[in-house]
PDB file of C-alpha atoms in Angstrom:
ATOM      1  CA  UNK A   1     144.842  78.466 119.705  1.00 53.00           C
ATOM      2  CA  UNK A   2     147.356  80.667 121.536  1.00 56.00           C
ATOM      3  CA  UNK A   3     146.984  80.807 125.289  1.00 58.00           C
ATOM      4  CA  UNK A   4     147.896  84.142 126.832  1.00 58.00           C
ATOM      5  CA  UNK A   5     150.213  83.975 129.815  1.00 56.00           C
ATOM      6  CA  UNK A   6     148.583  84.350 133.206  1.00 55.00           C
ATOM      7  CA  UNK A   7     149.702  87.795 134.393  1.00 55.00           C
ATOM      8  CA  UNK A   8     148.794  86.883 137.924  1.00 56.00           C
ATOM      9  CA  UNK A   9     151.633  84.375 137.980  1.00 60.00           C
ATOM     10  CA  UNK A  10     154.282  86.926 137.049  1.00 59.00           C
ATOM     11  CA  UNK A  11     156.614  87.821 139.943  1.00 75.00           C
ATOM     12  CA  UNK A  12     155.773  91.158 141.543  1.00 77.00           C
ATOM     13  CA  UNK A  13     159.403  92.132 141.177  1.00 83.00           C
ATOM     14  CA  UNK A  14     159.093  91.921 137.378  1.00 86.00           C
ATOM     15  CA  UNK A  15     156.098  94.266 137.415  1.00 86.00           C
ATOM     16  CA  UNK A  16     157.963  96.756 139.560  1.00 87.00           C
ATOM     17  CA  UNK A  17     161.010  96.580 137.331  1.00 85.00           C
ATOM     18  CA  UNK A  18     158.896  97.084 134.214  1.00 86.00           C
ATOM     19  CA  UNK A  19     157.236 100.141 135.738  1.00 88.00           C
ATOM     20  CA  UNK A  20     160.643 101.625 136.616  1.00 86.00           C
ATOM     21  CA  UNK A  21     161.920 100.977 133.081  1.00 82.00           C
ATOM     22  CA  UNK A  22     158.905 102.562 131.457  1.00 85.00           C
ATOM     23  CA  UNK A  23     159.119 105.636 133.678  1.00 85.00           C
ATOM     24  CA  UNK A  24     162.859 106.040 133.025  1.00 80.00           C
ATOM     25  CA  UNK A  25     162.408 105.743 129.259  1.00 79.00           C
ATOM     26  CA  UNK A  26     159.496 108.169 129.307  1.00 84.00           C
ATOM     27  CA  UNK A  27     161.650 110.737 131.050  1.00 83.00           C
ATOM     28  CA  UNK A  28     164.527 110.194 128.587  1.00 82.00           C
ATOM     29  CA  UNK A  29     162.259 110.442 125.543  1.00 84.00           C
ATOM     30  CA  UNK A  30     160.696 113.702 126.726  1.00 87.00           C
ATOM     31  CA  UNK A  31     164.144 115.139 127.312  1.00 85.00           C
ATOM     32  CA  UNK A  32     165.216 113.878 123.884  1.00 86.00           C
ATOM     33  CA  UNK A  33     162.320 115.642 122.171  1.00 87.00           C
ATOM     34  CA  UNK A  34     163.257 118.914 123.864  1.00 88.00           C
ATOM     35  CA  UNK A  35     166.898 118.528 122.925  1.00 88.00           C
ATOM     36  CA  UNK A  36     166.219 117.639 119.282  1.00 87.00           C
ATOM     37  CA  UNK A  37     163.927 120.671 118.897  1.00 88.00           C
ATOM     38  CA  UNK A  38     166.724 123.054 119.954  1.00 87.00           C
ATOM     39  CA  UNK A  39     169.917 121.450 118.529  1.00 89.00           C
ATOM     40  CA  UNK A  40     170.773 123.024 115.129  1.00 91.00           C
ATOM     41  CA  UNK A  41     173.403 120.385 114.377  1.00 94.00           C
ATOM     42  CA  UNK A  42     170.721 117.934 113.251  1.00 94.00           C
ATOM     43  CA  UNK A  43     169.745 120.260 110.392  1.00 94.00           C
ATOM     44  CA  UNK A  44     173.409 120.934 109.556  1.00 95.00           C
ATOM     45  CA  UNK A  45     174.182 117.222 109.421  1.00 96.00           C
ATOM     46  CA  UNK A  46     171.147 116.579 107.226  1.00 94.00           C
ATOM     47  CA  UNK A  47     172.259 119.262 104.778  1.00 94.00           C
ATOM     48  CA  UNK A  48     175.728 117.714 104.617  1.00 95.00           C
ATOM     49  CA  UNK A  49     174.278 114.267 103.878  1.00 96.00           C
ATOM     50  CA  UNK A  50     171.953 115.630 101.238  1.00 93.00           C
ATOM     51  CA  UNK A  51     174.758 117.479  99.467  1.00 92.00           C
ATOM     52  CA  UNK A  52     177.121 114.504  99.321  1.00 94.00           C
ATOM     53  CA  UNK A  53     177.620 112.420  96.189  1.00 94.00           C
ATOM     54  CA  UNK A  54     178.346 109.206  98.088  1.00 97.00           C
ATOM     55  CA  UNK A  55     177.181 108.417 101.619  1.00 97.00           C
ATOM     56  CA  UNK A  56     178.900 105.801 103.792  1.00 98.00           C
ATOM     57  CA  UNK A  57     177.507 104.693 107.167  1.00 98.00           C
ATOM     58  CA  UNK A  58     179.635 103.166 109.899  1.00 97.00           C
ATOM     59  CA  UNK A  59     179.150 101.775 113.382  1.00 96.00           C
ATOM     60  CA  UNK A  60     180.425  98.917 115.537  1.00 94.00           C
ATOM     61  CA  UNK A  61     178.844  96.612 118.149  1.00 92.00           C
ATOM     62  CA  UNK A  62     175.556  98.150 119.367  1.00 91.00           C
ATOM     63  CA  UNK A  63     176.228 101.227 117.208  1.00 94.00           C
ATOM     64  CA  UNK A  64     176.208  98.965 114.137  1.00 96.00           C
ATOM     65  CA  UNK A  65     172.542  98.254 114.773  1.00 95.00           C
ATOM     66  CA  UNK A  66     171.791 101.974 114.676  1.00 96.00           C
ATOM     67  CA  UNK A  67     174.045 102.434 111.636  1.00 97.00           C
ATOM     68  CA  UNK A  68     172.138  99.689 109.784  1.00 97.00           C
ATOM     69  CA  UNK A  69     168.847 101.425 110.555  1.00 96.00           C
ATOM     70  CA  UNK A  70     170.259 104.747 109.458  1.00 97.00           C
ATOM     71  CA  UNK A  71     171.571 103.315 106.154  1.00 97.00           C
ATOM     72  CA  UNK A  72     168.256 101.534 105.463  1.00 94.00           C
ATOM     73  CA  UNK A  73     166.168 104.688 106.022  1.00 93.00           C
ATOM     74  CA  UNK A  74     168.472 106.872 103.942  1.00 94.00           C
ATOM     75  CA  UNK A  75     168.387 104.309 101.101  1.00 91.00           C
ATOM     76  CA  UNK A  76     164.618 104.743 100.822  1.00 87.00           C
ATOM     77  CA  UNK A  77     165.031 108.134  99.205  1.00 84.00           C
ATOM     78  CA  UNK A  78     168.701 108.743  98.522  1.00 91.00           C
ATOM     79  CA  UNK A  79     171.110 107.101  96.081  1.00 90.00           C
ATOM     80  CA  UNK A  80     174.666 106.045  96.791  1.00 94.00           C
ATOM     81  CA  UNK A  81     174.160 104.994 100.422  1.00 96.00           C
ATOM     82  CA  UNK A  82     176.568 102.240 101.575  1.00 96.00           C
ATOM     83  CA  UNK A  83     176.715 100.494 104.933  1.00 97.00           C
ATOM     84  CA  UNK A  84     180.290  99.662 105.921  1.00 96.00           C
ATOM     85  CA  UNK A  85     179.737  96.237 107.461  1.00 93.00           C
ATOM     86  CA  UNK A  86     183.342  95.079 107.596  1.00 91.00           C
ATOM     87  CA  UNK A  87     182.650  92.052 105.420  1.00 91.00           C
ATOM     88  CA  UNK A  88     181.032  92.938 102.108  1.00 93.00           C
ATOM     89  CA  UNK A  89     182.105  96.548 102.340  1.00 94.00           C
ATOM     90  CA  UNK A  90     185.341  96.905 104.298  1.00 93.00           C
ATOM     91  CA  UNK A  91     187.042 100.053 105.602  1.00 93.00           C
ATOM     92  CA  UNK A  92     189.860  99.471 103.116  1.00 93.00           C
ATOM     93  CA  UNK A  93     187.334  99.602 100.263  1.00 92.00           C
ATOM     94  CA  UNK A  94     186.261 103.171 101.065  1.00 94.00           C
ATOM     95  CA  UNK A  95     189.531 104.526 102.392  1.00 96.00           C
ATOM     96  CA  UNK A  96     191.329 103.699  99.133  1.00 95.00           C
ATOM     97  CA  UNK A  97     189.030 105.998  97.193  1.00 95.00           C
ATOM     98  CA  UNK A  98     187.893 108.961  99.319  1.00 97.00           C
ATOM     99  CA  UNK A  99     186.592 111.996  97.459  1.00 96.00           C
ATOM    100  CA  UNK A 100     185.833 115.495  98.721  1.00 96.00           C
ATOM    101  CA  UNK A 101     182.167 114.984  97.830  1.00 96.00           C
ATOM    102  CA  UNK A 102     181.894 111.878 100.066  1.00 97.00           C
ATOM    103  CA  UNK A 103     180.461 111.822 103.582  1.00 98.00           C
ATOM    104  CA  UNK A 104     180.983 109.204 106.269  1.00 98.00           C
ATOM    105  CA  UNK A 105     178.176 109.101 108.851  1.00 98.00           C
ATOM    106  CA  UNK A 106     179.445 107.475 112.011  1.00 98.00           C
ATOM    107  CA  UNK A 107     177.341 106.267 114.916  1.00 97.00           C
ATOM    108  CA  UNK A 108     179.717 106.033 117.843  1.00 96.00           C
ATOM    109  CA  UNK A 109     178.314 105.590 121.316  1.00 93.00           C
ATOM    110  CA  UNK A 110     180.203 104.760 124.456  1.00 87.00           C
ATOM    111  CA  UNK A 111     182.192 102.632 124.787  1.00 86.00           C
ATOM    112  CA  UNK A 112     183.857 103.838 121.612  1.00 90.00           C
ATOM    113  CA  UNK A 113     185.348 101.141 119.412  1.00 93.00           C
ATOM    114  CA  UNK A 114     188.822 101.439 117.986  1.00 93.00           C
ATOM    115  CA  UNK A 115     187.583  99.957 114.719  1.00 94.00           C
ATOM    116  CA  UNK A 116     185.296 102.916 114.219  1.00 96.00           C
ATOM    117  CA  UNK A 117     187.856 105.556 115.168  1.00 96.00           C
ATOM    118  CA  UNK A 118     190.592 103.930 113.056  1.00 96.00           C
ATOM    119  CA  UNK A 119     188.297 104.031 110.014  1.00 97.00           C
ATOM    120  CA  UNK A 120     186.817 107.493 110.456  1.00 97.00           C
ATOM    121  CA  UNK A 121     190.015 109.434 111.149  1.00 97.00           C
ATOM    122  CA  UNK A 122     191.758 108.419 107.890  1.00 97.00           C
ATOM    123  CA  UNK A 123     188.551 109.156 105.992  1.00 98.00           C
ATOM    124  CA  UNK A 124     188.504 112.711 107.341  1.00 97.00           C
ATOM    125  CA  UNK A 125     192.257 113.107 106.784  1.00 97.00           C
ATOM    126  CA  UNK A 126     191.767 112.124 103.137  1.00 97.00           C
ATOM    127  CA  UNK A 127     189.331 114.999 102.618  1.00 97.00           C
ATOM    128  CA  UNK A 128     185.936 113.366 103.104  1.00 97.00           C
ATOM    129  CA  UNK A 129     183.267 114.945 105.295  1.00 98.00           C
ATOM    130  CA  UNK A 130     182.644 113.310 108.658  1.00 98.00           C
ATOM    131  CA  UNK A 131     179.251 113.397 110.407  1.00 98.00           C
ATOM    132  CA  UNK A 132     179.307 111.930 113.918  1.00 98.00           C
ATOM    133  CA  UNK A 133     176.377 110.869 116.062  1.00 97.00           C
ATOM    134  CA  UNK A 134     177.612 110.368 119.597  1.00 95.00           C
ATOM    135  CA  UNK A 135     176.731 110.803 123.276  1.00 91.00           C
ATOM    136  CA  UNK A 136     179.695 112.829 124.505  1.00 90.00           C
ATOM    137  CA  UNK A 137     181.944 115.728 123.485  1.00 92.00           C
ATOM    138  CA  UNK A 138     184.809 113.556 124.678  1.00 93.00           C
ATOM    139  CA  UNK A 139     184.443 111.215 121.701  1.00 95.00           C
ATOM    140  CA  UNK A 140     187.815 111.458 119.864  1.00 95.00           C
ATOM    141  CA  UNK A 141     186.008 111.828 116.550  1.00 97.00           C
ATOM    142  CA  UNK A 142     184.217 115.024 117.461  1.00 97.00           C
ATOM    143  CA  UNK A 143     187.188 117.353 116.944  1.00 96.00           C
ATOM    144  CA  UNK A 144     187.754 115.877 113.503  1.00 97.00           C
ATOM    145  CA  UNK A 145     184.140 115.964 112.406  1.00 97.00           C
ATOM    146  CA  UNK A 146     182.513 118.258 109.893  1.00 97.00           C
ATOM    147  CA  UNK A 147     179.280 118.063 111.891  1.00 97.00           C
ATOM    148  CA  UNK A 148     178.704 116.313 115.222  1.00 97.00           C
ATOM    149  CA  UNK A 149     175.337 115.525 116.714  1.00 96.00           C
ATOM    150  CA  UNK A 150     176.062 115.205 120.431  1.00 94.00           C
ATOM    151  CA  UNK A 151     173.178 113.917 122.465  1.00 90.00           C
ATOM    152  CA  UNK A 152     173.282 116.013 125.617  1.00 76.00           C
ATOM    153  CA  UNK A 153     174.794 114.478 128.773  1.00 59.00           C
ATOM    154  CA  UNK A 154     171.550 114.898 130.802  1.00 65.00           C
ATOM    155  CA  UNK A 155     169.812 112.732 128.186  1.00 63.00           C
ATOM    156  CA  UNK A 156     172.678 110.285 127.818  1.00 58.00           C
ATOM    157  CA  UNK A 157     172.974 109.734 131.578  1.00 54.00           C
ATOM    158  CA  UNK A 158     170.918 106.682 132.515  1.00 49.00           C
ATOM    159  CA  UNK A 159     169.254 106.754 135.891  1.00 46.00           C
ATOM    160  CA  UNK A 160     171.284 104.995 138.490  1.00 42.00           C
ATOM    161  CA  UNK A 161     169.018 102.026 138.990  1.00 45.00           C
ATOM    162  CA  UNK A 162     169.312  98.293 138.597  1.00 46.00           C
ATOM    163  CA  UNK A 163     166.850  98.483 135.745  1.00 49.00           C
ATOM    164  CA  UNK A 164     169.097 100.667 133.568  1.00 51.00           C
ATOM    165  CA  UNK A 165     172.547  99.540 134.558  1.00 52.00           C
ATOM    166  CA  UNK A 166     172.403  95.781 134.241  1.00 50.00           C
ATOM    167  CA  UNK A 167     175.098  95.526 131.644  1.00 46.00           C
ATOM    168  CA  UNK A 168     178.310  97.524 132.132  1.00 45.00           C
ATOM    169  CA  UNK A 169     178.977  97.732 128.378  1.00 46.00           C
ATOM    170  CA  UNK A 170     175.539  98.928 127.386  1.00 47.00           C
ATOM    171  CA  UNK A 171     175.488 102.428 125.783  1.00 51.00           C
ATOM    172  CA  UNK A 172     174.407 105.060 128.294  1.00 67.00           C
ATOM    173  CA  UNK A 173     172.203 106.884 125.781  1.00 78.00           C
ATOM    174  CA  UNK A 174     168.595 105.792 125.490  1.00 81.00           C
ATOM    175  CA  UNK A 175     167.893 103.626 122.411  1.00 87.00           C
ATOM    176  CA  UNK A 176     164.654 105.536 121.969  1.00 87.00           C
ATOM    177  CA  UNK A 177     166.462 108.878 121.681  1.00 90.00           C
ATOM    178  CA  UNK A 178     169.006 107.450 119.217  1.00 92.00           C
ATOM    179  CA  UNK A 179     166.139 106.109 117.048  1.00 93.00           C
ATOM    180  CA  UNK A 180     164.510 109.566 117.270  1.00 92.00           C
ATOM    181  CA  UNK A 181     167.686 111.243 116.019  1.00 94.00           C
ATOM    182  CA  UNK A 182     167.991 108.764 113.126  1.00 95.00           C
ATOM    183  CA  UNK A 183     164.387 109.315 112.133  1.00 94.00           C
ATOM    184  CA  UNK A 184     164.650 113.115 112.164  1.00 94.00           C
ATOM    185  CA  UNK A 185     168.007 113.063 110.397  1.00 95.00           C
ATOM    186  CA  UNK A 186     166.920 110.780 107.600  1.00 93.00           C
ATOM    187  CA  UNK A 187     163.630 112.583 107.098  1.00 92.00           C
ATOM    188  CA  UNK A 188     165.325 115.986 106.832  1.00 92.00           C
ATOM    189  CA  UNK A 189     167.987 114.562 104.491  1.00 90.00           C
ATOM    190  CA  UNK A 190     165.367 113.085 102.209  1.00 85.00           C
ATOM    191  CA  UNK A 191     163.039 116.088 102.274  1.00 83.00           C
ATOM    192  CA  UNK A 192     165.520 118.420 100.610  1.00 68.00           C
ATOM    193  CA  UNK A 193     167.149 115.935  98.211  1.00 56.00           C
ATOM    194  CA  UNK A 194     166.408 116.249  94.535  1.00 60.00           C
ATOM    195  CA  UNK A 195     164.476 113.308  93.184  1.00 55.00           C
ATOM    196  CA  UNK A 196     163.940 111.793  96.643  1.00 52.00           C
ATOM    197  CA  UNK A 197     160.169 111.563  96.176  1.00 58.00           C
ATOM    198  CA  UNK A 198     160.511 109.996  92.753  1.00 60.00           C
ATOM    199  CA  UNK A 199     163.032 107.472  94.024  1.00 60.00           C
ATOM    200  CA  UNK A 200     160.840 106.491  96.966  1.00 59.00           C
ATOM    201  CA  UNK A 201     157.816 106.078  94.713  1.00 63.00           C
ATOM    202  CA  UNK A 202     159.771 103.930  92.284  1.00 58.00           C
ATOM    203  CA  UNK A 203     161.054 101.717  95.100  1.00 56.00           C
ATOM    204  CA  UNK A 204     157.542 101.196  96.306  1.00 58.00           C
ATOM    205  CA  UNK A 205     156.375 100.319  92.814  1.00 59.00           C
ATOM    206  CA  UNK A 206     159.158  97.812  92.344  1.00 53.00           C
ATOM    207  CA  UNK A 207     158.586  96.300  95.784  1.00 53.00           C
ATOM    208  CA  UNK A 208     154.934  95.754  94.883  1.00 63.00           C
ATOM    209  CA  UNK A 209     155.842  94.353  91.466  1.00 57.00           C
ATOM    210  CA  UNK A 210     158.350  91.931  92.993  1.00 55.00           C
ATOM    211  CA  UNK A 211     155.927  90.892  95.716  1.00 59.00           C
ATOM    212  CA  UNK A 212     158.340  91.767  98.536  1.00 60.00           C
ATOM    213  CA  UNK A 213     155.606  92.380 101.106  1.00 59.00           C
ATOM    214  CA  UNK A 214     152.642  90.377 102.284  1.00 63.00           C
ATOM    215  CA  UNK A 215     150.046  92.982 103.305  1.00 63.00           C
TER     216      UNK A 215
END
């Protein structure tokens, strides 16, 4: 039998900190919803992804977590989605065979990693389309991108509190807003793709047949 922790023993400072975190994230998510509703670049990026023949997804450090989520969600309905993980699929593997019908989707949040920039710039120079998800117009990839989803500074700026600035290398954009962008982007990309519904249904059938899930 699992014993639930006694909430009365929790330090009052932890409760205060939790309340501040929740309030800060609530504010950021509400601002993120308003921004996403008005920014046309999300639709433009989705159209670019849908129209590509091959789709590569790239990110480093914390951005790699978001890139992995993005690649997984796109793979549910679209073919030819590849996560560039630096081990199984290396930058050299994709840069040696860039086609005009390819798209590289880059998640690049501050602080921007040289690994990401050094992979994305040659890809764009070779003629591939570059879609960037970032939190600042100052990102060096923006000027080379085909489409750039720039999460507005007022959303990306974390409140100046101990609760949201504990780690100096943490991205300034809210994880909730990044997840929101990924969800909208992948849903729009899949909705207009030919055969997306059939592919998703077939994946679900195979998952059931292989017993992948334990409902």
